[in-house]
Amino acid sequence: MGHARDRPRTGRPPVQEDVKLNVLLELQENPHLPTRQVAANNGIVQSSVLKYLKLYKWHPYKVVLVQQLNEDDPDRRLQFCETMLQRLIDDDGFLRNIIFSDEATFYLDGTVNRQNCRYWSPENPHWKMETRSQFPQKVNVWAGLVANRILGPFFIEGALTGEKYFEFLRDVLVPALAVLYPNDVDPDLPNNTIWYQQDGAPPHFAVIVRNYLNQIFANRWIGRRGTIEWP
């Protein structure tokens, strides 16, 4: 005669909920702990840890690399913010007159993303692709933004030195600004409403550059040792 009793279940018994909880608590206390170590600590396999994390919508986030701060950097940045806020209180159109600028360096021999390169073969073909040389060619690109206008890009070949940056300002940028922002008193210079901003890169801090900015943008430039100190 038959009966209604359940047949013996086969396979691995379900993991207790407290194991899942322990996994989450362990990573909450130390979010940098490798999942392999978490698995060993809880007597389970690594794939189970990954499954639980996915179940509870935990994700592995990559570190974001930022510039190292010096001890006085927070104070200088706070002072910069307070100065800019006061300028905006005095003149709500202040930001529209600032040329915000920066440069980027591009290598002309290109780079290769190996994740996008595949060679299907039953044997290793030892596939090689030439990339950067020992002495790569490069070009520096300057661009600026003022109000709703983009300035540039302008190209500066070779290593960006203080002398090269000064020559760029004198021979390229300032003549262009004199056309865009005419000066009734001196047609070779931009008018005296325009400010210039640059960051603290070494070429920007060269004496020849600072002296030139003091001459062209008298009391109207932002940077290291500028009218407004760049943080």
Backbone as JSON, one array per atom type, in Angstrom:
{
  "sequence": "MGHARDRPRTGRPPVQEDVKLNVLLELQENPHLPTRQVAANNGIVQSSVLKYLKLYKWHPYKVVLVQQLNEDDPDRRLQFCETMLQRLIDDDGFLRNIIFSDEATFYLDGTVNRQNCRYWSPENPHWKMETRSQFPQKVNVWAGLVANRILGPFFIEGALTGEKYFEFLRDVLVPALAVLYPNDVDPDLPNNTIWYQQDGAPPHFAVIVRNYLNQIFANRWIGRRGTIEWP",
  "N": [[0.85, -1.2, 0.0], [0.49, 2.22, -0.78], [1.88, 5.37, 0.48], [1.76, 8.72, 1.84], [4.09, 9.95, 2.5], [6.96, 12.1, 2.11], [9.5, 11.46, -0.24], [12.93, 10.68, 0.43], [15.05, 13.49, 0.17], [17.44, 14.4, -2.32], [20.81, 15.57, -3.01], [22.6, 18.66, -2.17], [22.03, 20.11, 1.02], [20.07, 23.1, 1.65], [21.78, 26.22, 2.1], [22.12, 27.76, 5.24], [20.34, 30.68, 6.29], [21.77, 32.28, 7.99], [24.39, 32.05, 7.17], [24.48, 33.44, 4.77], [23.93, 35.95, 5.82], [26.18, 36.31, 7.42], [28.16, 36.53, 5.46], [27.49, 38.99, 4.25], [27.72, 40.71, 6.46], [30.41, 40.44, 7.08], [31.68, 41.56, 4.85], [30.65, 44.07, 5.04], [31.91, 45.06, 7.28], [34.55, 44.91, 6.45], [35.05, 46.01, 3.53], [37.02, 45.61, 1.63], [37.84, 43.04, 1.63], [38.91, 40.05, 0.07], [36.78, 38.0, -1.96], [37.37, 35.33, -2.03], [38.61, 34.9, 0.42], [36.48, 35.48, 2.13], [34.8, 33.37, 1.49], [36.34, 31.19, 2.44], [36.37, 31.78, 5.17], [33.77, 31.28, 5.86], [33.29, 28.68, 5.22], [32.37, 27.95, 2.69], [32.09, 27.85, -0.94], [33.75, 30.05, -3.29], [32.13, 30.85, -5.42], [29.61, 30.76, -4.32], [29.63, 32.9, -2.54], [29.82, 35.02, -4.38], [27.37, 34.66, -5.63], [25.55, 35.22, -3.57], [26.13, 37.9, -3.11], [25.37, 39.02, -5.53], [22.67, 38.41, -5.41], [21.77, 40.1, -3.39], [22.26, 42.47, -4.55], [24.82, 43.67, -4.37], [27.75, 45.29, -5.52], [30.98, 45.22, -7.13], [33.06, 47.88, -6.76], [35.37, 49.96, -8.4], [38.44, 51.52, -7.42], [38.88, 55.05, -7.41], [41.35, 57.03, -8.68], [42.88, 59.83, -7.33], [44.33, 63.11, -7.09], [47.07, 63.52, -4.9], [46.73, 65.22, -1.83], [48.18, 68.06, -0.28], [49.05, 69.15, 3.06], [48.03, 71.74, 3.5], [46.23, 72.07, 1.47], [43.32, 71.67, 1.68], [42.56, 74.0, 3.15], [43.37, 76.05, 1.4], [41.74, 75.54, -0.77], [39.22, 75.94, 0.31], [39.44, 78.67, 0.87], [39.66, 79.63, -1.75], [37.1, 79.0, -2.77], [35.49, 80.61, -1.13], [36.42, 83.13, -1.9], [35.64, 83.19, -4.62], [32.86, 83.01, -4.35], [32.32, 85.44, -3.08], [33.11, 87.2, -5.1], [31.12, 86.65, -6.96], [28.9, 87.56, -5.61], [29.44, 90.27, -5.64], [29.49, 90.7, -8.39], [27.39, 89.3, -10.49], [27.84, 88.37, -13.01], [30.4, 87.54, -13.18], [31.66, 84.98, -13.64], [31.18, 84.58, -16.34], [33.06, 86.0, -17.65], [35.47, 84.77, -17.43], [38.18, 83.01, -18.76], [38.43, 79.73, -18.77], [40.92, 77.38, -18.75], [42.92, 74.64, -20.06], [45.34, 71.99, -20.65], [46.07, 69.05, -22.6], [47.96, 66.09, -23.19], [48.74, 64.28, -26.08], [49.67, 61.2, -27.51], [51.2, 60.42, -30.55], [51.63, 57.99, -31.76], [49.69, 56.22, -31.14], [47.52, 54.04, -29.18], [46.67, 50.75, -28.05], [43.82, 48.89, -27.32], [43.82, 45.96, -25.81], [41.74, 44.36, -25.09], [39.94, 44.45, -27.12], [41.07, 43.04, -29.13], [41.43, 40.06, -30.78], [42.62, 36.8, -31.71], [41.73, 34.09, -33.26], [42.71, 30.77, -33.08], [43.98, 27.4, -33.26], [46.5, 27.17, -32.22], [49.0, 29.09, -30.51], [49.67, 32.06, -32.1], [51.55, 33.91, -31.49], [51.06, 36.65, -31.8], [51.88, 39.93, -32.53], [51.89, 43.47, -32.07], [53.0, 46.58, -32.98], [53.34, 49.3, -30.8], [53.7, 52.01, -28.77], [56.74, 53.77, -29.25], [60.12, 53.91, -27.98], [60.79, 56.54, -27.77], [58.34, 58.36, -27.99], [56.38, 60.36, -30.26], [54.66, 63.32, -29.46], [51.94, 65.6, -28.81], [50.82, 68.63, -27.46], [47.68, 69.84, -26.5], [45.85, 72.72, -26.25], [42.95, 74.17, -24.83], [40.19, 76.37, -24.29], [37.49, 77.76, -22.35], [35.0, 80.12, -22.32], [32.26, 81.74, -21.06], [29.74, 80.91, -23.27], [31.42, 80.08, -25.25], [33.87, 78.26, -27.04], [37.34, 78.14, -27.03], [39.95, 77.53, -29.22], [40.71, 74.18, -30.44], [44.23, 74.65, -29.71], [47.5, 73.82, -30.78], [50.5, 72.61, -29.35], [53.59, 71.6, -29.99], [55.83, 68.97, -28.96], [57.64, 68.8, -25.79], [56.0, 70.45, -23.15], [57.12, 73.33, -22.0], [57.97, 76.07, -19.77], [58.89, 78.19, -21.36], [57.87, 77.53, -23.91], [55.15, 77.63, -23.37], [54.82, 80.29, -22.68], [55.45, 81.47, -25.18], [53.3, 80.51, -26.64], [51.16, 81.84, -25.38], [51.84, 84.51, -25.93], [52.15, 84.65, -28.77], [50.0, 83.33, -29.93], [47.55, 82.95, -28.34], [46.87, 85.46, -27.01], [46.83, 87.37, -29.22], [44.61, 86.25, -30.57], [42.59, 86.6, -28.68], [42.51, 89.36, -28.61], [41.21, 89.95, -30.94], [38.72, 88.73, -30.59], [37.77, 89.95, -28.29], [37.73, 93.03, -28.39], [39.86, 95.82, -27.67], [39.55, 99.12, -27.01], [41.49, 100.9, -26.28], [44.05, 99.7, -26.58], [44.61, 97.97, -29.33], [46.01, 95.59, -29.58], [45.59, 94.03, -27.42], [43.31, 92.08, -25.37], [40.12, 93.27, -24.1], [39.64, 94.86, -20.86], [37.84, 93.42, -19.33], [38.09, 90.74, -19.38], [39.08, 87.76, -17.8], [41.73, 85.42, -17.01], [42.24, 81.99, -16.51], [44.33, 79.44, -15.2], [45.76, 76.25, -14.33], [47.88, 74.76, -11.76], [50.13, 73.72, -13.09], [53.62, 72.98, -13.73], [54.81, 74.41, -16.08], [53.14, 76.65, -16.16], [53.86, 78.08, -13.97], [56.23, 79.28, -14.42], [58.53, 82.01, -14.24], [58.65, 83.81, -16.39], [56.19, 83.41, -17.56], [54.36, 84.17, -15.54], [55.05, 86.85, -15.21], [54.3, 87.82, -17.7], [51.53, 87.35, -17.72], [50.79, 89.05, -15.63], [51.27, 91.42, -16.9], [49.55, 91.43, -19.18], [47.02, 90.59, -18.26], [46.37, 92.34, -16.0], [45.86, 92.13, -12.62], [43.83, 90.33, -13.15], [43.86, 87.52, -13.37], [43.78, 83.99, -12.7], [45.52, 81.66, -10.86], [48.57, 79.97, -9.82], [50.12, 82.12, -7.68], [48.64, 84.13, -8.74], [46.19, 86.8, -9.29], [43.91, 85.81, -8.08], [44.44, 83.09, -6.12], [45.13, 79.9, -7.4], [43.77, 76.85, -6.27]],
  "CA": [[0.0, 0.0, 0.0], [1.28, 3.44, -0.83], [1.73, 6.33, 1.58], [1.94, 10.11, 1.4], [5.33, 10.53, 3.03], [7.92, 12.58, 1.11], [10.68, 10.65, -0.46], [14.17, 11.35, 0.88], [15.57, 14.46, -0.8], [18.84, 14.2, -2.69], [21.52, 16.81, -3.28], [23.16, 19.41, -1.05], [21.0, 20.84, 1.77], [20.17, 24.55, 1.45], [22.64, 26.94, 3.04], [21.36, 28.5, 6.22], [20.29, 32.12, 6.06], [22.78, 32.98, 8.78], [25.63, 32.08, 6.41], [24.35, 34.59, 3.87], [24.04, 37.16, 6.63], [27.58, 36.44, 7.83], [28.9, 37.01, 4.3], [27.24, 40.43, 4.1], [28.28, 41.43, 7.61], [31.88, 40.41, 6.99], [32.09, 42.54, 3.84], [30.28, 45.4, 5.51], [32.96, 45.46, 8.2], [35.79, 45.07, 5.68], [34.63, 45.92, 2.12], [38.15, 45.3, 0.75], [38.2, 41.64, 1.81], [38.7, 39.24, -1.14], [35.67, 37.05, -1.84], [37.94, 34.01, -1.75], [38.82, 34.85, 1.86], [35.15, 35.41, 2.75], [34.33, 31.99, 1.32], [37.08, 30.32, 3.36], [35.95, 32.09, 6.53], [32.42, 30.78, 6.1], [33.2, 27.29, 4.85], [31.63, 27.79, 1.44], [32.92, 28.11, -2.11], [33.75, 31.46, -3.71], [30.99, 31.12, -6.3], [28.44, 31.01, -3.48], [29.75, 34.28, -2.08], [29.46, 35.89, -5.5], [25.93, 34.5, -5.87], [24.83, 35.95, -2.52], [26.32, 39.33, -3.34], [24.51, 39.38, -6.66], [21.28, 38.31, -4.95], [21.44, 41.29, -2.59], [22.6, 43.63, -5.38], [26.1, 44.27, -4.06], [28.57, 45.4, -6.72], [32.39, 45.56, -6.89], [33.38, 49.2, -7.28], [36.8, 50.2, -8.57], [38.96, 52.72, -6.78], [39.09, 56.22, -8.26], [42.62, 57.65, -8.33], [42.8, 61.29, -7.27], [45.61, 63.75, -6.8], [47.41, 63.59, -3.49], [46.58, 66.56, -1.28], [49.11, 68.49, 0.75], [48.39, 69.46, 4.33], [47.32, 73.01, 3.45], [45.34, 72.13, 0.31], [41.91, 71.93, 2.01], [42.38, 75.41, 3.53], [43.48, 76.89, 0.21], [40.56, 75.32, -1.61], [38.12, 76.63, 0.97], [39.63, 80.1, 0.64], [39.32, 79.89, -3.15], [35.64, 78.97, -2.9], [34.95, 81.81, -0.48], [36.75, 84.28, -2.75], [34.8, 83.15, -5.81], [31.49, 83.33, -3.94], [32.24, 86.88, -2.84], [33.16, 87.85, -6.42], [29.81, 86.49, -7.59], [27.98, 88.47, -4.92], [29.74, 91.62, -6.13], [29.22, 90.76, -9.83], [26.81, 88.0, -10.82], [28.32, 87.96, -14.33], [31.85, 87.36, -13.09], [32.11, 83.73, -14.25], [31.06, 84.64, -17.8], [34.22, 86.72, -18.19], [36.69, 84.02, -17.13], [38.62, 81.98, -19.69], [38.9, 78.54, -18.08], [41.81, 76.73, -19.72], [43.68, 73.45, -19.66], [46.01, 71.29, -21.74], [46.17, 67.59, -22.54], [49.03, 65.56, -24.04], [48.32, 63.13, -26.89], [50.75, 60.5, -28.17], [50.84, 60.3, -31.96], [51.8, 56.63, -32.27], [48.49, 55.46, -30.84], [47.49, 53.01, -28.16], [45.84, 49.61, -28.44], [43.05, 48.23, -26.28], [43.96, 44.53, -26.09], [40.46, 43.69, -24.87], [39.2, 44.42, -28.38], [41.89, 42.34, -30.13], [41.41, 38.61, -30.62], [43.14, 36.02, -32.83], [41.26, 32.73, -33.04], [43.61, 29.8, -33.69], [44.24, 26.26, -32.37], [47.82, 27.33, -31.65], [49.37, 30.47, -30.23], [50.41, 32.61, -33.24], [52.5, 34.92, -31.0], [50.66, 37.86, -32.53], [52.45, 41.15, -31.96], [51.49, 44.71, -32.71], [53.84, 47.68, -32.51], [52.59, 50.42, -30.22], [54.54, 53.18, -28.52], [58.18, 53.63, -29.36], [60.83, 54.33, -26.77], [60.76, 58.0, -27.77], [57.12, 58.63, -28.75], [56.01, 61.71, -30.62], [53.47, 63.75, -28.74], [51.53, 66.97, -29.05], [50.0, 69.19, -26.4], [46.51, 70.54, -27.02], [45.26, 73.69, -25.32], [41.59, 74.62, -25.13], [39.63, 77.23, -23.27], [36.04, 77.94, -22.35], [34.56, 81.37, -21.71], [30.81, 81.85, -21.28], [29.29, 79.8, -24.13], [32.35, 80.04, -26.39], [35.04, 77.4, -26.92], [38.55, 78.69, -27.64], [40.84, 76.46, -29.65], [41.97, 73.81, -29.8], [45.52, 75.09, -30.22], [48.46, 72.72, -30.64], [51.86, 72.95, -28.95], [54.34, 70.37, -30.22], [56.96, 68.68, -28.09], [57.44, 68.93, -24.35], [55.46, 71.75, -22.77], [57.97, 74.02, -21.04], [57.54, 77.42, -19.48], [59.19, 79.03, -22.52], [56.91, 77.23, -24.98], [53.83, 78.1, -22.95], [54.87, 81.75, -22.83], [55.37, 81.79, -26.61], [51.92, 80.26, -27.05], [50.34, 82.95, -24.89], [52.21, 85.76, -26.61], [52.04, 84.62, -30.24], [48.77, 82.68, -30.41], [46.31, 83.17, -27.59], [46.53, 86.87, -26.79], [46.34, 87.98, -30.47], [43.26, 85.76, -30.86], [41.68, 87.25, -27.74], [42.39, 90.77, -28.99], [40.2, 90.02, -32.01], [37.42, 88.33, -30.05], [37.37, 90.9, -27.25], [38.5, 94.22, -28.77], [40.25, 96.82, -26.68], [39.56, 100.43, -27.67], [42.71, 101.63, -25.93], [45.18, 99.0, -27.19], [44.03, 96.91, -30.17], [46.79, 94.36, -29.5], [45.25, 93.34, -26.18], [41.88, 91.94, -25.1], [39.63, 94.32, -23.21], [39.96, 94.63, -19.45], [36.81, 92.67, -18.61], [38.4, 89.32, -19.51], [40.0, 87.12, -16.87], [42.35, 84.19, -17.51], [42.48, 80.97, -15.49], [45.19, 78.3, -15.51], [46.01, 75.47, -13.12], [49.21, 74.92, -11.18], [51.15, 72.94, -13.79], [54.93, 73.65, -13.69], [55.04, 75.44, -17.1], [52.35, 77.85, -15.86], [54.45, 78.78, -12.84], [57.5, 79.9, -14.83], [58.55, 83.45, -13.98], [58.36, 84.53, -17.62], [54.74, 83.3, -17.77], [53.66, 84.99, -14.54], [55.28, 88.26, -15.53], [53.51, 88.16, -18.88], [50.13, 87.42, -17.31], [50.63, 90.29, -14.87], [51.28, 92.53, -17.86], [48.39, 91.39, -20.08], [45.8, 90.49, -17.45], [46.72, 92.98, -14.74], [44.86, 91.89, -11.58], [42.68, 89.62, -13.73], [44.14, 86.13, -13.72], [43.66, 83.0, -11.64], [46.58, 80.66, -11.0], [49.56, 80.04, -8.75], [50.62, 83.49, -7.51], [47.82, 85.04, -9.54], [45.32, 87.7, -8.55], [43.22, 84.83, -7.24], [45.32, 81.91, -6.05], [44.5, 78.63, -7.78], [43.99, 75.91, -5.16]],
  "C": [[0.89, 1.25, 0.0], [1.05, 4.34, 0.36], [2.1, 7.71, 1.06], [3.22, 10.74, 1.91], [6.25, 10.97, 1.89], [9.07, 11.59, 0.98], [11.92, 11.39, 0.05], [14.72, 12.27, -0.22], [17.05, 14.17, -1.07], [19.49, 15.55, -2.92], [21.94, 17.51, -2.0], [22.05, 20.14, -0.31], [21.17, 22.34, 1.58], [21.03, 25.2, 2.51], [21.78, 27.76, 3.98], [21.44, 30.0, 5.93], [21.37, 32.86, 6.84], [24.13, 33.01, 8.08], [25.61, 33.25, 5.43], [24.55, 35.89, 4.64], [25.48, 37.39, 7.06], [28.44, 36.98, 6.69], [28.74, 38.52, 4.15], [27.84, 41.23, 5.24], [29.79, 41.51, 7.53], [32.38, 41.45, 5.99], [31.67, 43.95, 4.22], [31.35, 45.94, 6.46], [34.28, 45.71, 7.48], [35.46, 44.92, 4.2], [35.76, 45.6, 1.16], [38.55, 43.82, 0.83], [37.95, 40.85, 0.53], [37.57, 38.23, -0.92], [36.18, 35.63, -1.57], [38.17, 33.83, -0.24], [37.49, 34.75, 2.61], [34.61, 33.99, 2.66], [35.02, 31.05, 2.3], [36.63, 30.53, 4.8], [34.6, 31.47, 6.87], [32.21, 29.33, 5.66], [32.37, 27.02, 3.61], [32.57, 28.08, 0.27], [32.76, 29.56, -2.55], [32.54, 31.79, -4.58], [29.72, 31.37, -5.5], [28.45, 32.43, -2.94], [29.32, 35.24, -3.17], [27.96, 35.83, -5.78], [25.13, 35.28, -4.84], [24.95, 37.46, -2.73], [25.45, 39.81, -4.49], [23.04, 39.38, -6.25], [20.86, 39.56, -4.21], [21.92, 42.58, -3.26], [23.82, 44.4, -4.86], [26.95, 44.25, -5.33], [30.02, 45.7, -6.35], [32.73, 46.89, -7.54], [34.89, 49.39, -7.31], [37.2, 51.5, -7.89], [39.13, 53.82, -7.82], [40.37, 56.91, -7.79], [42.48, 59.16, -8.39], [44.17, 61.83, -6.89], [45.84, 63.81, -5.3], [47.33, 65.03, -3.0], [47.68, 66.83, -0.27], [48.33, 68.94, 1.98], [47.56, 70.73, 4.25], [46.34, 73.11, 2.29], [43.87, 72.37, 0.68], [41.65, 73.39, 2.38], [42.43, 76.32, 2.31], [42.27, 76.73, -0.69], [39.33, 75.99, -1.0], [38.22, 78.14, 0.74], [39.28, 80.48, -0.8], [37.81, 79.94, -3.35], [35.01, 80.22, -2.29], [35.22, 83.06, -1.31], [35.85, 84.33, -3.98], [33.35, 83.49, -5.48], [31.32, 84.83, -3.71], [32.29, 87.65, -4.16], [31.8, 87.78, -7.1], [28.75, 87.35, -6.91], [28.18, 89.89, -5.43], [29.37, 91.78, -7.6], [28.69, 89.4, -10.27], [27.21, 87.51, -12.21], [29.8, 87.64, -14.37], [32.33, 86.11, -13.83], [32.08, 83.78, -15.77], [32.24, 85.34, -18.45], [35.54, 85.98, -17.97], [36.96, 83.01, -18.24], [39.17, 80.82, -18.86], [39.69, 77.69, -19.07], [42.46, 75.48, -19.15], [44.36, 72.87, -20.89], [45.95, 69.79, -21.51], [47.26, 67.17, -23.53], [48.54, 64.31, -24.76], [49.55, 62.53, -27.57], [50.32, 60.15, -29.59], [51.01, 58.89, -32.51], [50.68, 55.7, -31.84], [48.65, 54.48, -29.7], [46.51, 51.93, -28.6], [45.13, 49.06, -27.21], [43.04, 46.74, -26.56], [42.66, 43.77, -25.86], [39.66, 43.56, -26.16], [39.94, 43.65, -29.48], [41.88, 40.84, -29.83], [41.95, 37.94, -31.88], [42.77, 34.56, -32.55], [42.14, 31.73, -33.8], [43.78, 28.63, -32.73], [45.61, 26.33, -31.71], [48.11, 28.81, -31.44], [50.18, 31.04, -31.4], [51.47, 33.62, -32.82], [52.3, 36.23, -31.76], [51.19, 39.08, -31.81], [51.97, 42.36, -32.75], [52.33, 45.84, -32.12], [52.96, 48.8, -31.97], [53.56, 51.57, -30.0], [56.02, 52.85, -28.67], [58.82, 54.1, -28.06], [60.83, 55.85, -26.64], [59.54, 58.45, -28.57], [56.97, 60.11, -29.09], [54.74, 62.08, -29.87], [53.18, 65.21, -29.05], [50.65, 67.4, -27.88], [48.87, 70.0, -27.02], [45.95, 71.43, -25.93], [43.86, 74.03, -25.78], [41.09, 75.46, -23.98], [38.13, 77.34, -23.41], [35.72, 79.24, -21.64], [33.1, 81.59, -22.09], [30.35, 80.65, -22.11], [30.2, 79.63, -25.34], [33.53, 79.12, -26.07], [36.2, 78.04, -27.67], [39.48, 77.54, -28.01], [40.08, 75.35, -30.34], [43.19, 74.39, -30.5], [46.55, 74.01, -29.89], [49.86, 73.25, -30.33], [52.68, 71.68, -29.04], [55.49, 70.22, -29.22], [56.61, 68.83, -26.62], [56.97, 70.34, -24.02], [56.32, 72.34, -21.65], [57.4, 75.4, -20.76], [57.76, 78.35, -20.66], [58.18, 78.8, -23.64], [55.52, 77.75, -24.63], [53.75, 79.62, -23.06], [54.73, 82.15, -24.29], [53.95, 81.55, -27.14], [51.01, 81.41, -26.62], [50.58, 84.21, -25.71], [51.86, 85.74, -28.09], [50.71, 84.09, -30.75], [47.54, 83.15, -29.65], [45.94, 84.64, -27.47], [46.13, 87.57, -28.08], [44.93, 87.52, -30.83], [42.24, 86.43, -29.94], [41.47, 88.72, -28.08], [41.37, 90.96, -30.1], [38.82, 89.72, -31.46], [36.88, 89.34, -29.05], [38.15, 92.19, -27.43], [38.72, 95.18, -27.61], [40.36, 98.16, -27.39], [40.85, 101.19, -27.4], [43.92, 101.02, -26.61], [44.64, 97.84, -28.01], [44.79, 95.59, -30.13], [46.45, 93.51, -28.28], [43.75, 93.12, -26.09], [41.42, 93.01, -24.12], [39.77, 93.9, -21.74], [38.82, 94.01, -18.65], [37.14, 91.18, -18.56], [39.42, 88.87, -18.46], [40.57, 85.85, -17.51], [42.62, 83.25, -16.35], [43.4, 79.89, -16.03], [45.44, 77.54, -14.22], [47.46, 75.62, -12.68], [50.29, 74.1, -11.82], [52.48, 73.69, -13.81], [55.16, 74.67, -14.8], [54.29, 76.74, -16.81], [53.01, 78.71, -14.78], [55.78, 79.43, -13.19], [57.42, 81.41, -14.65], [58.16, 84.23, -15.22], [56.85, 84.5, -17.93], [53.99, 84.2, -16.81], [53.84, 86.47, -14.81], [54.42, 88.7, -16.72], [52.03, 88.27, -18.53], [49.85, 88.67, -16.49], [50.57, 91.5, -15.78], [49.99, 92.58, -18.68], [47.08, 91.38, -19.32], [46.08, 91.07, -16.06], [45.57, 92.82, -13.73], [43.63, 91.14, -12.09], [43.07, 88.21, -14.15], [44.15, 85.25, -12.48], [44.7, 81.92, -11.87], [47.52, 80.75, -9.82], [50.23, 81.41, -8.78], [49.86, 84.49, -8.39], [47.02, 85.98, -8.66], [44.45, 86.9, -7.58], [44.04, 83.55, -7.28], [44.56, 80.65, -6.43], [44.79, 77.57, -6.73], [44.62, 74.6, -5.58]]
}
